Amino acid sequence: MTEEKTDVLVIGSGIGGMCAAAYLAHKGYQVLVTEALPRIGGHCSTIEYKGIKVANGVIGPGLGGPLEALFREVGAEYNVRPAGIPHYLVNGKMMELPVKGGTRALLKAATDDHDDVEKVLKAFSAGMRENPPDTMSMKAWLLQYTQNQSILNVFQTMAAATAIVSIDRISAKGFFLFLKQHQGFREWGVCPEGSIALPSSLTKVVENNRGEVWTNAPAVRIHVDEGAAKGVTISRNGKEVKVAASIVISNCGPKRTVDLVGRENLPREYLTELEKLIPASAISIHIKSKVPLLDYDTMLVVGARRVVAIFQLTSVCPELAPPGTHYIVVGADPVSELGPEQAKEEIDICMEDLKELIPKFQTHGEILMTGCFHGDWPAMFSIAGQSMSPKTPIKKLYAVGDGFIAEPGMTAMVGAAGSGVAAAKDAVAELRL
Ligand SMILES: Cc1cc2nc3c(=O)[nH]c(=O)nc-3n(C[C@H](O)[C@H](O)[C@H](O)COP(=O)(O)OP(=O)(O)OC[C@H]3O[C@@H](n4cnc5c(N)ncnc54)[C@H](O)[C@@H]3O)c2cc1C
């Protein structure tokens, strides 16, 4: 077995792992990132297919938030082109969301039941001020004020399209924390080179600072001795390489991290907490068309069976497809935990939605691929409002990514990036000792 040495070893090149890696490399530490797949980025990646840069996960990174700030701090390019204001399709009527009073406008478009709208809005303002208990789902919280299905549908789209979770899975507290954390950076955009451009730009920071990013190189074991991580064995080019590291940062998700460490090395309470994490499921459908399928770049949908958002990404970044070709991504929220059988059924229901929502879909749309994120490879390892700390019970081992959110209410790529930075800052303090 070959033996090597580095200051910091990062397992997984998802956005959380790459943010940690770039932060530490920028601070002058030697960093090695090891990625199991042939391409970097995890759920923030891009697959070239039929000439189109297909989004493998992240569709619209936020603008002006903590993620962009981190890129600036480490000198990485954040090439995200602003998208337009999202349009909402509410009960078949199209509307543009006003800059202020968006929730009121949506509820009014959804129903004529003014009493219930006012009741819910009053409770909503109170919910934003004082956090409701996290023992209640957002749906159960809403049902205290209304039984109106159209009102519930508005909140379902808000949750599913922005936080990748349905209102019956996210706690009311988690939903309000999410809204509070994210309302300051509501703008989003599209990467002209595909979302993989973001981890690629962090890779440059690592490589320009003595570091390396390996692909096709799965970590097979995290070595623990006397309660501290000492290094990682990696399978690379058919051989095992043992890399000693002062700090190990795992970005490969809770279950894989436990497998790499060995359950016997972790306290039972920690394993129990990890098992409580609720993963997020999602469906994405990728379509190409020779004619535009939407008149806007983004359409959020209230009241469909599964589909909650449709993005015509080439309206923002025509570079994503050959000239004259339009690339559209559909996001849907499956109702239940998905197994292989349910996944197919759920995609069929999404297709029914699409036929009704986009009349030109049947005549002009060509399905490129469908993605069903669940089980061992969920859309996120944890929904918003839950928090496992990036710190682990093993010394010199951190776990980062969307299952290990450092700040309550953060989620998805911003949450994953935040956990990477939080772990990296703690690692700097440890490396200085
Ligand atoms: C369809 C879809 C659309 C989304 N859209 C958005 C969006 O628009 N905005 C947003 O903010 N979020 C979005 N998300 C969520 C976002 O993609 C994730 O929250 C985020 O990218 C997760 O990053 P992460 O750091 O947790 O790492 P992950 O993406 O989970 O990456 C983990 C990495 O670890 C690697 N790995 C696993 N095992 C090993 C091993 N043994 N050795 C080495 N490497 C290993 C994996 O191959 C992978 O590359 C979307 C998700 C989906 C599914």
XYZ file of C-alpha atoms and ligand atoms in Angstrom:
486
model
C 0.000 0.000 0.000
C 1.302 3.466 -0.904
C 1.438 5.986 1.972
C 1.003 9.750 1.662
C 0.446 12.701 3.985
C -1.591 15.928 3.943
C -2.811 18.554 6.410
C -6.492 18.106 5.547
C -8.249 15.300 3.722
C -11.756 15.982 2.397
C -13.893 12.986 1.406
C -16.376 14.005 -1.325
C -16.379 16.994 -3.656
C -19.960 18.179 -3.038
C -20.370 21.897 -2.482
C -19.903 21.480 1.298
C -16.657 19.561 0.884
C -15.321 21.951 -1.752
C -16.137 25.047 0.336
C -14.228 23.531 3.280
C -11.348 22.547 0.994
C -11.078 25.956 -0.718
C -11.311 27.833 2.587
C -8.465 25.777 4.104
C -6.321 25.847 0.951
C -6.765 29.620 0.801
C -5.529 29.795 4.408
C -2.350 27.991 3.327
C -3.017 24.405 4.426
C -2.279 21.467 2.179
C -5.604 19.916 1.155
C -6.455 16.696 -0.660
C -10.042 16.154 -1.844
C -10.967 12.620 -2.838
C -14.122 12.001 -4.891
C -15.629 8.584 -5.645
C -17.232 9.580 -8.961
C -15.505 10.484 -12.233
C -16.830 14.063 -11.905
C -16.798 16.574 -9.096
C -19.674 18.409 -7.425
C -22.022 15.695 -6.109
C -25.507 17.245 -6.352
C -23.997 20.450 -7.717
C -22.809 19.022 -10.984
C -23.493 18.870 -14.712
C -23.733 16.022 -17.211
C -23.239 16.711 -20.943
C -26.011 14.894 -22.811
C -27.131 15.353 -26.423
C -25.205 18.638 -26.490
C -27.003 19.969 -23.422
C -25.443 20.770 -20.064
C -27.917 18.856 -17.936
C -28.168 19.873 -14.271
C -27.374 16.977 -11.961
C -29.003 18.525 -8.892
C -28.561 22.277 -8.306
C -30.651 24.292 -10.761
C -30.524 27.840 -9.393
C -27.794 28.951 -6.984
C -28.672 31.986 -4.859
C -27.223 35.441 -5.472
C -25.915 37.841 -2.851
C -25.997 35.300 -0.014
C -23.366 33.615 2.132
C -22.341 31.219 -0.655
C -21.372 34.029 -2.998
C -19.615 35.783 -0.088
C -17.512 32.671 0.548
C -16.487 32.493 -3.107
C -15.388 36.130 -2.915
C -13.437 35.485 0.286
C -11.381 32.660 -1.239
C -10.984 34.389 -4.626
C -13.137 31.907 -6.574
C -15.237 32.999 -9.543
C -19.010 32.858 -8.870
C -20.315 32.745 -12.398
C -24.079 32.877 -11.853
C -26.249 34.947 -14.194
C -29.344 36.485 -12.538
C -32.695 34.948 -13.489
C -35.900 36.947 -13.839
C -38.637 37.316 -11.244
C -40.456 33.981 -10.921
C -43.987 33.781 -12.254
C -46.597 31.774 -10.404
C -49.302 29.697 -11.998
C -52.087 29.689 -9.421
C -55.206 27.698 -10.248
C -54.504 28.167 -13.943
C -53.887 31.967 -13.660
C -50.409 33.363 -14.271
C -49.122 36.071 -11.939
C -45.861 37.871 -11.279
C -44.872 37.936 -7.631
C -44.777 41.492 -6.263
C -41.535 42.563 -4.542
C -43.440 43.034 -1.270
C -46.538 41.227 -0.040
C -45.891 38.103 -2.098
C -47.628 35.702 0.285
C -50.773 37.872 0.436
C -50.862 38.173 -3.359
C -50.513 34.414 -3.781
C -53.212 33.588 -1.252
C -55.609 36.104 -2.800
C -54.991 34.615 -6.238
C -55.601 31.129 -4.860
C -58.950 31.679 -3.112
C -61.887 34.030 -2.576
C -62.110 33.011 1.062
C -60.917 36.385 2.429
C -61.599 35.493 6.069
C -59.297 32.489 5.957
C -56.651 34.427 4.008
C -56.600 37.136 6.707
C -56.586 34.555 9.508
C -53.621 32.716 7.959
C -51.720 35.938 7.194
C -52.106 37.118 10.797
C -50.857 33.782 12.112
C -48.071 33.828 9.507
C -46.785 37.226 10.738
C -46.829 35.911 14.309
C -45.016 32.757 13.165
C -42.251 34.887 11.641
C -41.843 36.755 14.958
C -41.955 33.833 17.416
C -40.907 30.392 16.348
C -43.757 27.849 16.501
C -42.920 24.517 18.194
C -41.002 21.975 16.138
C -43.277 19.154 17.278
C -45.851 20.157 14.656
C -45.567 19.887 10.864
C -46.146 23.042 8.813
C -49.322 21.442 7.457
C -50.662 20.712 10.975
C -49.797 24.299 11.935
C -51.755 25.676 8.946
C -54.728 23.406 9.639
C -55.204 25.283 12.931
C -56.233 28.322 10.867
C -57.736 26.965 7.657
C -59.036 23.846 5.948
C -58.926 25.592 2.585
C -56.984 23.312 0.203
C -56.015 26.189 -2.118
C -54.315 27.974 0.792
C -52.492 24.774 1.758
C -51.401 24.411 -1.877
C -49.752 27.855 -1.842
C -47.622 26.906 1.158
C -46.884 23.498 -0.333
C -45.404 25.145 -3.439
C -43.458 27.659 -1.341
C -41.905 24.840 0.701
C -41.327 22.346 -2.093
C -40.008 24.787 -4.694
C -37.637 26.626 -2.386
C -36.766 24.270 0.484
C -37.234 20.911 -1.371
C -39.665 19.574 1.209
C -43.431 19.180 1.531
C -45.441 20.907 4.252
C -46.327 17.644 5.931
C -42.633 16.749 6.433
C -41.073 20.062 7.480
C -41.818 21.267 11.006
C -43.535 24.640 11.363
C -40.457 25.863 13.224
C -38.178 24.607 10.438
C -40.263 26.362 7.787
C -40.248 29.738 9.553
C -36.531 29.477 10.319
C -35.945 28.725 6.652
C -37.986 31.749 5.534
C -36.153 34.038 7.965
C -32.736 32.814 6.869
C -33.455 32.993 3.158
C -35.545 36.104 2.731
C -32.411 38.273 2.661
C -31.125 36.569 -0.490
C -34.170 35.737 -2.558
C -32.500 36.317 -5.887
C -31.093 33.417 -7.774
C -29.480 32.673 -11.083
C -28.137 30.082 -13.484
C -24.519 29.089 -14.249
C -23.823 29.568 -17.988
C -21.378 26.618 -17.869
C -23.699 24.471 -15.736
C -23.700 24.190 -11.957
C -20.459 22.185 -12.031
C -18.748 25.545 -12.655
C -19.089 26.326 -8.929
C -17.197 23.311 -7.511
C -14.779 23.647 -10.474
C -13.978 27.179 -9.489
C -13.321 26.049 -5.886
C -11.104 23.255 -7.282
C -8.926 25.936 -8.894
C -8.462 27.569 -5.474
C -7.381 24.205 -4.000
C -5.031 23.408 -6.883
C -3.496 26.892 -6.945
C -2.627 26.490 -3.270
C -0.613 23.208 -3.300
C -3.748 21.049 -3.032
C -5.171 18.254 -5.192
C -8.628 16.990 -6.146
C -8.747 13.289 -7.069
C -11.695 11.772 -8.932
C -12.542 8.069 -9.342
C -11.010 7.693 -5.896
C -13.497 6.503 -3.240
C -12.464 6.635 0.387
C -12.775 3.117 1.787
C -11.880 3.691 5.462
C -11.376 6.495 7.920
C -8.660 5.477 10.376
C -9.456 6.188 13.991
C -6.987 5.739 16.797
C -7.609 6.631 20.444
C -10.762 8.517 19.523
C -9.139 10.693 16.844
C -9.126 10.527 13.035
C -5.635 9.850 11.716
C -6.171 9.497 7.974
C -8.051 7.775 5.200
C -7.523 4.814 2.897
C -8.506 5.593 -0.669
C -8.972 3.242 -3.591
C -7.200 4.805 -6.568
C -6.156 3.312 -9.910
C -6.795 -0.201 -8.610
C -4.555 0.294 -5.568
C -5.156 1.310 -1.970
C -3.475 4.537 -0.876
C -3.266 5.372 2.805
C -3.165 9.109 3.416
C -2.272 10.359 6.890
C -4.085 13.638 7.692
C -4.143 16.049 10.637
C -7.858 16.719 9.937
C -10.440 14.635 8.047
C -13.600 16.272 6.691
C -16.269 13.922 5.404
C -18.732 15.256 2.828
C -20.087 11.881 1.739
C -23.291 11.888 3.821
C -24.193 10.530 7.260
C -24.538 6.818 6.462
C -21.373 6.560 4.354
C -19.400 8.483 6.981
C -20.540 6.023 9.656
C -19.598 3.088 7.396
C -16.138 4.569 6.779
C -15.512 5.197 10.481
C -17.096 1.932 11.691
C -20.176 1.973 13.934
C -18.096 0.536 16.768
C -16.086 3.771 16.881
C -19.139 6.010 17.381
C -21.255 6.502 20.518
C -24.771 5.059 20.371
C -26.384 8.488 21.057
C -24.651 9.979 18.009
C -25.835 7.103 15.778
C -29.374 7.549 17.125
C -29.317 11.268 16.315
C -28.082 10.556 12.771
C -30.873 8.045 12.219
C -33.432 10.730 13.108
C -32.415 12.924 10.159
C -35.262 13.191 7.651
C -33.913 13.103 4.075
C -35.582 15.097 1.293
C -36.880 13.361 -1.838
C -37.287 15.104 -5.188
C -37.957 14.401 -8.831
C -36.390 16.293 -11.706
C -37.396 15.954 -15.338
C -35.121 17.311 -18.056
C -36.651 18.301 -21.365
C -35.345 19.704 -24.625
C -37.442 21.487 -27.187
C -36.986 23.305 -30.482
C -39.553 25.914 -29.430
C -39.761 27.704 -26.071
C -42.163 25.868 -23.777
C -42.599 28.822 -21.404
C -42.968 32.558 -21.905
C -40.913 33.139 -18.714
C -37.710 31.654 -17.386
C -39.323 30.397 -14.173
C -42.825 29.231 -13.423
C -43.747 28.079 -9.935
C -46.918 26.032 -9.912
C -49.602 26.041 -7.218
C -52.174 23.255 -7.134
C -50.728 20.686 -9.541
C -50.478 17.057 -8.457
C -46.673 16.907 -8.113
C -44.958 19.552 -10.255
C -44.011 22.665 -8.285
C -41.495 24.460 -10.511
C -40.546 24.672 -14.171
C -37.313 26.398 -15.201
C -36.511 27.217 -18.807
C -32.803 27.528 -18.095
C -31.822 28.493 -21.650
C -33.931 31.662 -21.319
C -31.297 32.820 -18.797
C -28.278 30.978 -20.250
C -28.696 29.970 -23.912
C -25.125 28.545 -23.701
C -26.508 25.484 -21.913
C -27.844 24.048 -25.192
C -26.959 24.221 -28.904
C -28.350 27.276 -30.757
C -32.097 27.010 -31.299
C -32.562 24.392 -28.576
C -34.347 25.125 -25.305
C -33.535 23.278 -22.099
C -36.251 23.005 -19.432
C -36.022 21.434 -15.965
C -39.109 20.438 -14.029
C -38.999 20.041 -10.255
C -41.575 17.921 -8.469
C -42.299 16.914 -4.922
C -43.158 13.246 -4.530
C -45.806 12.552 -1.911
C -44.145 9.779 -0.024
C -40.912 7.996 0.699
C -39.930 6.582 -2.659
C -39.038 2.999 -3.455
C -38.247 1.850 -7.050
C -41.925 1.094 -7.805
C -43.319 4.350 -6.417
C -40.633 6.323 -8.257
C -41.985 5.209 -11.638
C -45.579 5.913 -10.592
C -44.610 9.359 -9.325
C -42.847 10.223 -12.597
C -45.973 9.151 -14.528
C -48.063 11.521 -12.390
C -45.570 14.323 -13.126
C -46.008 13.630 -16.865
C -49.773 14.025 -16.497
C -49.155 17.366 -14.765
C -46.847 18.500 -17.548
C -49.364 17.740 -20.283
C -51.844 19.995 -18.514
C -49.399 22.718 -17.473
C -47.464 23.126 -20.727
C -49.654 22.587 -23.770
C -46.625 22.554 -26.127
C -44.895 19.816 -24.106
C -46.566 16.898 -25.917
C -45.872 18.161 -29.420
C -42.411 19.680 -28.933
C -40.867 18.340 -25.719
C -38.298 15.536 -25.727
C -37.472 13.973 -22.380
C -33.695 13.903 -21.911
C -33.663 12.210 -18.529
C -35.537 11.931 -15.287
C -33.946 11.995 -11.862
C -35.434 10.497 -8.762
C -33.547 11.420 -5.620
C -34.349 9.260 -2.614
C -33.014 6.447 -0.438
C -29.208 6.353 -0.255
C -28.930 9.260 -2.715
C -31.639 11.701 -1.578
C -32.067 15.281 -2.771
C -30.705 16.334 0.644
C -29.605 14.258 3.624
C -31.705 16.445 5.890
C -34.640 18.786 5.462
C -34.489 22.382 6.763
C -34.937 22.926 10.462
C -33.004 19.901 11.584
C -29.452 20.301 12.600
C -26.662 17.862 13.182
C -23.498 19.746 13.954
C -20.500 19.371 11.618
C -18.559 18.426 14.764
C -18.457 14.670 15.388
C -17.652 12.667 18.538
C -14.344 11.674 16.865
C -11.577 14.212 17.362
C -10.196 15.755 14.162
C -13.139 14.424 12.147
C -15.853 16.747 10.808
C -18.936 15.855 8.782
C -20.160 18.483 6.310
C -22.878 18.812 3.692
C -26.629 19.251 3.657
C -27.099 16.738 6.502
C -24.882 18.739 8.857
C -26.211 22.256 8.908
C -24.299 24.602 11.189
C -26.987 27.329 11.317
C -30.670 26.497 11.999
C -32.931 27.210 9.032
C -30.169 26.983 6.439
C -30.622 24.240 3.879
C -29.569 22.859 0.491
C -26.359 24.158 -1.073
C -26.158 27.260 1.148
C -26.528 25.064 4.238
C -23.989 22.555 2.901
C -21.518 25.337 2.110
C -22.078 26.905 5.542
C -21.320 23.607 7.246
C -18.127 23.284 5.190
C -16.958 26.727 6.255
C -17.914 26.157 9.916
C -15.894 22.907 9.947
C -12.980 24.584 8.152
C -12.873 27.401 10.719
C -12.800 24.892 13.587
C -10.118 22.937 11.739
C -7.967 26.081 11.442
C -8.166 26.533 15.209
C -7.149 22.876 15.742
C -4.347 22.993 13.200
C -2.895 26.065 14.932
C -2.649 24.237 18.269
C -32.907 17.924 -8.399
C -32.246 18.778 -7.357
C -32.240 20.147 -7.517
C -31.632 20.952 -6.550
N -31.635 22.299 -6.747
C -31.051 23.092 -5.834
C -30.987 24.494 -6.051
O -31.440 25.000 -7.078
N -30.427 25.268 -5.082
C -29.899 24.708 -3.954
O -29.407 25.444 -3.091
N -29.914 23.385 -3.739
C -30.463 22.556 -4.652
N -30.473 21.211 -4.459
C -29.852 20.663 -3.229
C -28.323 20.658 -3.398
O -28.011 20.040 -4.602
C -27.634 19.909 -2.255
O -28.161 20.329 -1.015
C -26.124 20.155 -2.239
O -25.584 20.176 -3.532
C -25.486 19.061 -1.395
O -24.116 19.285 -1.218
P -23.283 18.418 -0.219
O -22.097 19.217 0.197
O -24.138 17.899 0.863
O -22.671 17.191 -1.051
P -23.301 16.121 -2.045
O -23.823 16.808 -3.233
O -24.173 15.185 -1.303
O -21.971 15.367 -2.496
C -21.357 14.349 -1.769
C -20.172 13.843 -2.584
O -19.509 12.781 -1.856
C -19.099 11.806 -2.812
N -18.851 10.529 -2.134
C -19.755 9.659 -1.629
N -19.115 8.608 -1.076
C -17.794 8.832 -1.228
C -16.616 8.108 -0.871
N -16.662 6.927 -0.228
N -15.407 8.634 -1.195
C -15.324 9.813 -1.848
N -16.411 10.532 -2.220
C -17.621 10.047 -1.904
C -20.288 11.762 -3.781
O -19.925 11.119 -5.000
C -20.583 13.243 -3.931
O -19.820 13.833 -4.953
C -31.030 20.372 -5.411
C -31.015 18.978 -5.276
C -31.605 18.186 -6.235
C -31.553 16.697 -6.085
